[in-house]
Tab-separated table of C-alpha atoms in Angstrom:
chain	number	residue	atom	x	y	z
A	1	MET	CA	81.630	71.120	115.437
A	2	MET	CA	78.318	69.493	116.255
A	3	SER	CA	78.058	65.818	117.113
A	4	TYR	CA	75.328	63.468	118.159
A	5	ARG	CA	77.642	62.556	121.025
A	6	PRO	CA	77.418	65.410	123.565
A	7	TYR	CA	80.916	64.760	124.908
A	8	GLN	CA	82.410	65.408	121.460
A	9	GLN	CA	80.744	68.752	120.958
A	10	ILE	CA	82.919	71.847	120.532
A	11	LEU	CA	81.133	75.192	120.410
A	12	ARG	CA	83.345	77.676	118.592
A	13	ARG	CA	83.624	81.242	119.799
A	14	LYS	CA	81.627	83.650	117.656
A	15	SER	CA	83.955	85.896	115.667
A	16	ARG	CA	83.821	88.271	112.749
A	17	GLN	CA	84.815	86.870	109.388
A	18	ILE	CA	87.613	88.254	107.244
A	19	ARG	CA	89.188	87.160	103.986
A	20	VAL	CA	92.795	86.130	103.400
A	21	GLY	CA	92.810	85.890	99.627
A	22	LYS	CA	90.405	83.064	98.781
A	23	VAL	CA	90.398	81.724	102.357
A	24	LEU	CA	87.739	82.868	104.811
A	25	VAL	CA	88.889	83.212	108.425
A	26	GLY	CA	86.517	83.489	111.374
A	27	GLY	CA	82.760	83.138	111.659
A	28	ASP	CA	81.672	79.680	110.526
A	29	ALA	CA	84.662	79.162	108.197
A	30	PRO	CA	86.785	76.045	108.776
A	31	ILE	CA	89.840	76.594	110.980
A	32	SER	CA	92.680	77.139	108.517
A	33	VAL	CA	96.206	75.715	108.788
A	34	GLN	CA	99.182	77.978	108.156
A	35	THR	CA	102.931	77.650	107.997
A	36	MET	CA	105.886	79.874	107.128
A	37	THR	CA	108.672	79.410	104.597
A	38	ASN	CA	112.313	79.287	105.693
A	39	THR	CA	113.928	79.821	102.287
A	40	PRO	CA	115.353	83.274	101.471
A	41	THR	CA	112.321	85.017	99.948
A	42	GLU	CA	114.663	86.741	97.491
A	43	ASP	CA	115.162	83.263	95.989
A	44	ALA	CA	111.745	83.066	94.350
A	45	LYS	CA	112.333	79.615	92.814
A	46	ALA	CA	113.259	77.956	96.122
A	47	THR	CA	110.410	79.698	97.942
A	48	ILE	CA	107.854	78.680	95.322
A	49	GLU	CA	109.036	75.054	95.491
A	50	GLN	CA	108.725	75.036	99.266
A	51	ILE	CA	105.246	76.565	99.174
A	52	ARG	CA	104.165	73.890	96.678
A	53	ARG	CA	105.332	71.177	99.092
A	54	CYS	CA	103.294	72.883	101.810
A	55	GLU	CA	100.267	72.937	99.498
A	56	LEU	CA	100.576	69.177	99.022
A	57	ALA	CA	100.698	68.748	102.799
A	58	GLY	CA	97.412	70.677	103.064
A	59	ALA	CA	98.447	74.243	103.908
A	60	ASP	CA	95.595	76.728	103.506
A	61	ILE	CA	97.772	79.838	103.908
A	62	VAL	CA	101.562	80.341	103.762
A	63	ARG	CA	103.527	83.224	105.261
A	64	VAL	CA	106.819	84.531	103.878
A	65	SER	CA	109.217	86.980	105.464
A	66	VAL	CA	109.892	90.167	103.475
A	67	PRO	CA	112.641	92.086	105.288
A	68	THR	CA	114.198	93.640	102.156
A	69	GLU	CA	113.221	95.372	98.910
A	70	GLU	CA	114.585	92.355	97.045
A	71	ALA	CA	112.177	90.124	99.005
A	72	THR	CA	109.121	92.230	98.179
A	73	ALA	CA	110.255	92.338	94.541
A	74	ALA	CA	110.361	88.508	94.491
A	75	LEU	CA	106.905	88.411	96.048
A	76	HIS	CA	105.368	89.422	92.694
A	77	GLU	CA	106.532	86.153	91.116
A	78	ILE	CA	105.873	84.011	94.209
A	79	VAL	CA	102.240	85.112	94.527
A	80	ARG	CA	101.654	84.465	90.829
A	81	GLU	CA	103.071	80.918	90.887
A	82	VAL	CA	101.395	79.401	93.971
A	83	ASN	CA	97.818	78.343	94.733
A	84	VAL	CA	97.510	79.436	98.361
A	85	PRO	CA	97.162	82.970	99.739
A	86	VAL	CA	100.511	84.433	100.799
A	87	VAL	CA	100.927	86.457	103.988
A	88	ALA	CA	103.801	88.953	104.008
A	89	ASP	CA	105.621	89.053	107.334
A	90	ILE	CA	106.647	92.612	108.207
A	91	HIS	CA	108.653	93.453	111.299
A	92	PHE	CA	110.326	96.830	111.255
A	93	HIS	CA	110.057	98.733	107.998
A	94	TYR	CA	106.626	100.026	107.062
A	95	ARG	CA	107.713	100.496	103.438
A	96	ARG	CA	108.014	96.687	103.092
A	97	ALA	CA	104.327	96.393	104.044
A	98	ILE	CA	103.288	98.835	101.339
A	99	GLU	CA	105.487	97.102	98.747
A	100	ALA	CA	104.091	93.686	99.768
A	101	ALA	CA	100.511	94.902	99.365
A	102	GLU	CA	101.383	96.222	95.904
A	103	ALA	CA	103.047	92.875	95.066
A	104	GLY	CA	99.840	90.926	95.703
A	105	ALA	CA	100.140	89.672	99.281
A	106	ALA	CA	96.770	88.493	100.607
A	107	CYS	CA	97.552	89.618	104.145
A	108	LEU	CA	100.146	91.708	105.977
A	109	ARG	CA	101.414	90.419	109.297
A	110	ILE	CA	102.565	93.401	111.317
A	111	ASN	CA	103.482	94.167	114.884
A	112	PRO	CA	102.375	97.814	114.886
A	113	GLY	CA	104.659	98.484	117.849
A	114	ASN	CA	107.630	97.812	115.575
A	115	ILE	CA	106.255	99.701	112.553
A	116	GLY	CA	106.662	103.157	114.082
A	117	SER	CA	104.437	106.229	114.265
A	118	LYS	CA	100.679	106.343	113.900
A	119	ASP	CA	101.140	108.009	110.501
A	120	ARG	CA	103.146	105.026	109.280
A	121	VAL	CA	100.486	102.621	110.519
A	122	LYS	CA	97.952	104.779	108.653
A	123	GLU	CA	99.947	104.401	105.427
A	124	VAL	CA	100.074	100.614	105.854
A	125	VAL	CA	96.297	100.491	106.394
A	126	LYS	CA	95.756	102.576	103.234
A	127	ALA	CA	97.919	100.175	101.210
A	128	ALA	CA	96.040	97.172	102.606
A	129	ARG	CA	92.678	98.732	101.769
A	130	ASP	CA	93.764	99.824	98.287
A	131	HIS	CA	95.038	96.348	97.374
A	132	GLY	CA	92.427	94.161	99.095
A	133	CYS	CA	94.752	92.896	101.838
A	134	SER	CA	93.730	91.857	105.290
A	135	ILE	CA	96.073	92.404	108.253
A	136	ARG	CA	97.234	90.290	111.162
A	137	ILE	CA	98.156	92.147	114.312
A	138	GLY	CA	100.944	89.950	115.619
A	139	VAL	CA	101.691	90.591	119.293
A	140	ASN	CA	104.572	88.602	120.757
A	141	ALA	CA	105.697	88.299	124.364
A	142	GLY	CA	109.267	88.869	123.191
A	143	SER	CA	108.589	92.256	121.587
A	144	LEU	CA	106.078	94.031	123.810
A	145	GLU	CA	106.018	97.827	123.880
A	146	LYS	CA	108.237	99.489	126.451
A	147	HIS	CA	105.356	101.268	128.193
A	148	LEU	CA	103.561	97.952	128.767
A	149	LEU	CA	106.668	96.278	130.174
A	150	GLU	CA	107.077	99.208	132.536
A	151	LYS	CA	103.412	99.013	133.513
A	152	TYR	CA	103.265	95.256	134.135
A	153	GLY	CA	106.905	94.522	134.978
A	154	GLU	CA	107.057	91.499	132.654
A	155	PRO	CA	105.199	89.961	129.716
A	156	ASN	CA	101.914	88.633	131.119
A	157	PRO	CA	98.465	87.887	129.676
A	158	GLU	CA	97.144	91.330	130.553
A	159	ALA	CA	100.057	93.043	128.794
A	160	LEU	CA	99.642	90.940	125.637
A	161	VAL	CA	95.908	91.596	125.486
A	162	GLU	CA	96.301	95.325	126.153
A	163	SER	CA	98.876	95.550	123.366
A	164	ALA	CA	96.600	93.694	120.946
A	165	LEU	CA	93.543	95.824	121.693
A	166	TRP	CA	95.608	99.018	121.576
A	167	HIS	CA	96.769	98.186	118.054
A	168	ALA	CA	93.300	97.021	117.033
A	169	ALA	CA	91.959	100.427	118.089
A	170	HIS	CA	94.447	102.095	115.714
A	171	LEU	CA	93.115	100.066	112.788
A	172	LEU	CA	89.496	100.594	113.786
A	173	ASP	CA	90.153	104.347	114.053
A	174	GLU	CA	91.078	104.180	110.367
A	175	GLY	CA	87.774	102.443	109.617
A	176	PHE	CA	89.602	99.166	108.888
A	177	ASP	CA	88.306	95.929	110.416
A	178	GLU	CA	89.662	93.305	108.014
A	179	PHE	CA	92.151	92.012	110.566
A	180	LYS	CA	92.856	89.081	112.848
A	181	ILE	CA	94.944	89.059	116.012
A	182	SER	CA	97.559	86.796	117.567
A	183	VAL	CA	99.081	87.022	121.050
A	184	LYS	CA	101.879	84.483	120.972
A	185	ALA	CA	104.348	83.418	123.634
A	186	SER	CA	106.788	80.541	123.952
A	187	ASP	CA	105.400	79.750	127.409
A	188	VAL	CA	102.276	77.583	127.056
A	189	PHE	CA	100.617	78.988	130.180
A	190	LEU	CA	101.156	82.581	129.073
A	191	ALA	CA	99.978	81.984	125.499
A	192	VAL	CA	96.818	80.105	126.509
A	193	ALA	CA	95.876	82.609	129.226
A	194	ALA	CA	96.391	85.543	126.845
A	195	TYR	CA	94.223	83.969	124.148
A	196	GLN	CA	91.516	83.128	126.677
A	197	GLN	CA	91.401	86.746	127.859
A	198	LEU	CA	91.516	88.127	124.310
A	199	ALA	CA	88.686	85.809	123.223
A	200	GLU	CA	86.514	87.310	125.967
A	201	ALA	CA	87.516	90.897	125.199
A	202	CYS	CA	86.771	91.096	121.458
A	203	ASP	CA	85.116	89.371	118.521
A	204	HIS	CA	88.004	89.661	116.054
A	205	PRO	CA	89.154	86.382	114.480
A	206	LEU	CA	92.148	84.898	116.282
A	207	HIS	CA	95.286	83.348	114.818
A	208	ILE	CA	96.540	80.942	117.483
A	209	GLY	CA	99.972	79.519	118.114
A	210	VAL	CA	102.663	78.845	120.680
A	211	THR	CA	105.709	80.603	119.282
A	212	GLU	CA	109.212	79.120	119.272
A	213	ALA	CA	107.747	75.823	120.470
A	214	GLY	CA	110.937	73.822	119.794
A	215	GLY	CA	111.993	70.854	117.685
A	216	LYS	CA	109.781	68.331	115.943
A	217	ARG	CA	108.967	66.154	118.965
A	218	ALA	CA	109.054	68.633	121.863
A	219	GLY	CA	107.484	71.395	119.809
A	220	THR	CA	104.658	69.148	118.662
A	221	VAL	CA	103.863	68.154	122.243
A	222	LYS	CA	104.050	71.734	123.505
A	223	SER	CA	101.889	73.032	120.654
A	224	ALA	CA	99.368	70.232	121.064
A	225	ILE	CA	98.931	71.113	124.741
A	226	GLY	CA	98.521	74.832	124.076
A	227	LEU	CA	96.584	74.822	120.820
A	228	GLY	CA	94.597	71.759	121.832
A	229	SER	CA	93.416	73.517	125.002
A	230	LEU	CA	92.291	76.540	123.007
A	231	LEU	CA	90.645	74.616	120.177
A	232	TRP	CA	88.788	72.378	122.622
A	233	ALA	CA	87.430	75.547	124.251
A	234	GLY	CA	86.270	76.812	120.846
A	235	ILE	CA	89.017	79.449	120.545
A	236	GLY	CA	90.935	79.860	117.293
A	237	ASP	CA	90.058	80.607	113.673
A	238	THR	CA	93.403	79.892	112.041
A	239	LEU	CA	96.576	78.327	113.438
A	240	ARG	CA	100.262	77.791	112.966
A	241	VAL	CA	102.344	75.146	114.704
A	242	SER	CA	105.793	76.747	115.146
A	243	LEU	CA	108.436	74.013	114.943
A	244	SER	CA	112.164	73.893	114.315
A	245	ALA	CA	111.298	71.567	111.443
A	246	GLU	CA	110.374	71.858	107.794
A	247	PRO	CA	107.194	73.843	107.069
A	248	GLU	CA	105.441	70.745	105.704
A	249	GLU	CA	105.832	69.138	109.126
A	250	GLU	CA	104.112	72.122	110.756
A	251	VAL	CA	101.200	71.667	108.364
A	252	SER	CA	100.933	67.944	109.079
A	253	VAL	CA	100.925	68.492	112.835
A	254	GLY	CA	98.300	71.225	112.516
A	255	TRP	CA	96.042	68.903	110.580
A	256	GLU	CA	96.504	66.100	113.089
A	257	MET	CA	95.354	68.449	115.854
A	258	LEU	CA	92.219	69.433	113.953
A	259	LYS	CA	91.490	65.814	113.001
A	260	SER	CA	91.888	64.652	116.601
A	261	LEU	CA	89.257	67.169	117.723
A	262	HIS	CA	86.975	66.396	114.744
A	263	LEU	CA	87.236	70.038	113.671
A	264	ARG	CA	88.432	69.211	110.161
A	265	HIS	CA	89.016	66.029	108.228
A	266	ARG	CA	91.768	65.520	105.678
A	267	GLY	CA	93.853	62.539	104.729
A	268	VAL	CA	94.174	59.181	106.431
A	269	LYS	CA	93.496	59.072	110.154
A	270	VAL	CA	95.457	56.104	111.509
A	271	ILE	CA	94.300	54.442	114.726
A	272	SER	CA	97.007	52.038	115.847
A	273	CYS	CA	97.991	50.210	119.013
A	274	PRO	CA	101.290	50.790	120.830
A	275	SER	CA	102.075	47.080	120.208
A	276	CYS	CA	102.895	44.395	122.762
A	277	ALA	CA	103.899	40.740	122.941
A	278	ARG	CA	100.451	39.729	121.644
A	279	GLN	CA	101.015	41.368	118.258
A	280	GLY	CA	100.645	39.180	115.195
A	281	PHE	CA	102.867	41.441	113.073
A	282	ASP	CA	105.346	44.289	113.585
A	283	VAL	CA	102.849	47.079	114.298
A	284	ILE	CA	105.387	49.894	114.688
A	285	ARG	CA	107.163	49.283	111.380
A	286	THR	CA	103.879	48.608	109.571
A	287	VAL	CA	102.374	51.911	110.712
A	288	GLU	CA	105.575	53.775	109.765
A	289	LYS	CA	105.412	52.338	106.241
A	290	LEU	CA	101.697	53.023	105.857
A	291	GLU	CA	101.959	56.621	107.048
A	292	GLU	CA	104.734	57.226	104.523
A	293	ARG	CA	102.927	55.472	101.662
A	294	LEU	CA	99.580	57.161	102.354
A	295	ALA	CA	100.818	60.722	102.914
A	296	HIS	CA	99.549	61.738	99.451
A	297	ILE	CA	95.914	60.912	100.238
A	298	SER	CA	93.819	63.998	100.952
A	299	GLU	CA	90.386	62.371	101.166
A	300	PRO	CA	89.218	61.754	104.772
A	301	ILE	CA	89.630	58.025	105.504
A	302	SER	CA	89.971	56.240	108.844
A	303	LEU	CA	92.290	53.241	109.127
A	304	SER	CA	92.834	51.015	112.165
A	305	ILE	CA	95.995	48.937	112.509
A	306	ILE	CA	95.790	46.729	115.602
A	307	GLY	CA	98.245	43.946	116.415
A	308	CYS	CA	95.888	41.403	117.963
A	309	VAL	CA	92.240	40.431	118.493
A	310	VAL	CA	91.839	41.989	121.952
A	311	ASN	CA	90.929	45.489	120.710
A	312	GLY	CA	91.308	44.987	116.968
A	313	PRO	CA	87.776	43.951	115.960
A	314	GLY	CA	86.180	46.688	118.095
A	315	GLU	CA	88.369	49.396	116.567
A	316	ALA	CA	87.874	48.008	113.056
A	317	LEU	CA	84.113	48.305	113.414
A	318	MET	CA	84.508	52.084	113.810
A	319	THR	CA	86.875	52.740	110.887
A	320	ASP	CA	86.577	52.662	107.096
A	321	ILE	CA	89.318	50.057	106.777
A	322	GLY	CA	90.774	47.898	109.516
A	323	LEU	CA	93.515	45.345	110.011
A	324	THR	CA	93.731	42.989	112.995
A	325	GLY	CA	96.685	40.694	113.683
A	326	GLY	CA	96.073	36.947	113.701
A	327	GLY	CA	98.080	33.766	114.047
A	328	ALA	CA	100.402	31.983	111.608
A	329	GLY	CA	101.082	35.201	109.671
A	330	THR	CA	97.465	35.588	108.552
A	331	HIS	CA	95.520	38.724	109.501
A	332	MET	CA	91.907	39.881	109.205
A	333	VAL	CA	90.922	42.825	107.022
A	334	TYR	CA	87.733	44.793	107.696
A	335	GLY	CA	85.839	47.106	105.374
A	336	MET	CA	83.249	49.664	106.513
A	337	GLY	CA	82.818	47.940	109.858
A	338	LYS	CA	82.465	44.383	108.555
A	339	THR	CA	84.755	41.374	108.388
A	340	SER	CA	85.989	41.137	104.804
A	341	HIS	CA	88.943	38.823	104.125
A	342	THR	CA	92.406	37.771	105.279
A	343	VAL	CA	95.871	38.821	104.147
A	344	LYS	CA	99.368	37.410	104.686
A	345	THR	CA	102.058	39.435	106.477
A	346	GLU	CA	104.280	39.797	103.416
A	347	GLU	CA	101.408	41.237	101.325
A	348	MET	CA	99.867	43.348	104.077
A	349	VAL	CA	101.286	46.851	103.444
A	350	GLU	CA	100.746	46.802	99.673
A	351	HIS	CA	97.264	45.399	100.153
A	352	ILE	CA	96.189	48.064	102.668
A	353	VAL	CA	97.670	50.850	100.522
A	354	GLY	CA	95.623	49.541	97.587
A	355	LEU	CA	92.423	49.446	99.649
A	356	VAL	CA	92.933	52.994	100.927
A	357	GLU	CA	93.739	54.362	97.474
A	358	ALA	CA	90.643	52.659	96.048
A	359	ARG	CA	88.507	54.132	98.829
A	360	ALA	CA	90.009	57.574	98.122
A	361	GLU	CA	89.035	57.292	94.436
A	362	VAL	CA	85.452	56.429	95.405
A	363	LEU	CA	85.257	59.466	97.689
A	364	LYS	CA	86.829	61.714	95.053
A	365	ALA	CA	84.332	60.574	92.416
A	366	ALA	CA	81.404	61.078	94.811
A	367	LYS	CA	82.577	64.596	95.610
A	368	ALA	CA	82.979	65.440	91.920
A	369	ALA	CA	79.462	64.159	91.206
A	370	GLU	CA	78.108	66.228	94.086
A	371	LEU	CA	79.783	69.374	92.738
A	372	THR	CA	78.489	68.710	89.239
A	373	LYS	CA	74.952	68.248	90.568
A	374	ALA	CA	75.188	71.442	92.638
A	375	ALA	CA	76.418	73.415	89.617
A	376	ALA	CA	73.556	72.080	87.490
A	377	GLU	CA	70.999	73.171	90.074
């Protein structure tokens, strides 16, 4: 991301570019947001419904686990019925990888250390090449190869990086370079250090994440620390926030991270105060209602909700739409940095929702006109 403010500038690491279905990963492509389904993949209907919810939340790529023949059989229908590329998660049986490639998976996530012999890895690479799949080498601190644990004594950054590069060499030996790499750990320090070392050691695109991060609140904080550190340093081409929460929540958190660092813009960015005794309305409940009511908006819009006039006008000047608390249940509304009109407390939420939705329609129409003009040229 480039900015006219030097302190906001993030210079992304230069990486090769690969394709995951219709999504480009690496190079100058936007950092993509991934999640993983938790429905039994054999239940195609339930899995498709969950993926569609993830699509609405903004998922660019969705991963599904395919541990059985029944799961890879269901993958045929799943891939056909959804609009995002599907990554097939393979852990132990190399045959599942081949079946998934044949079923239309856009990418195969494998830990080559669990797949087996070099010949089996070779067969997986052939299937990926034959069916236009990319591959993710997924190294995890919890499943490192025995020889590396013996060498290093414990999972550490050096062991994770050596494992990743060892497996990458196997794919490169087969003349296959359509792959990305992840080196995940549940320990933030270990994960960040491993990614930092890997980023220096190769130019392959990196899938970043802190694995088994925890529940919705703790996992979000832990992931934000780890992924935020990496993204701020320009490391990461695609990400997953691993939470013990619904996949849609992972997608939302991933987007909030990217929006906070100005790396991508989607949906309503709410700037709100923590509230205090000066507030002219119930800020906490108002923000809760607005976030819920505006979750369907995908156009990038900034909204400030500030309880009083101390910081309110200043924040409102820097957002598309702003609301500042006033006295006697009457509050000031701002539009595009200018004072606009007032609104009563009881009408406030509906009024702001209407303003945001109207702004979204304007942006949508402008984008459509731009696309039409580009197509005509």
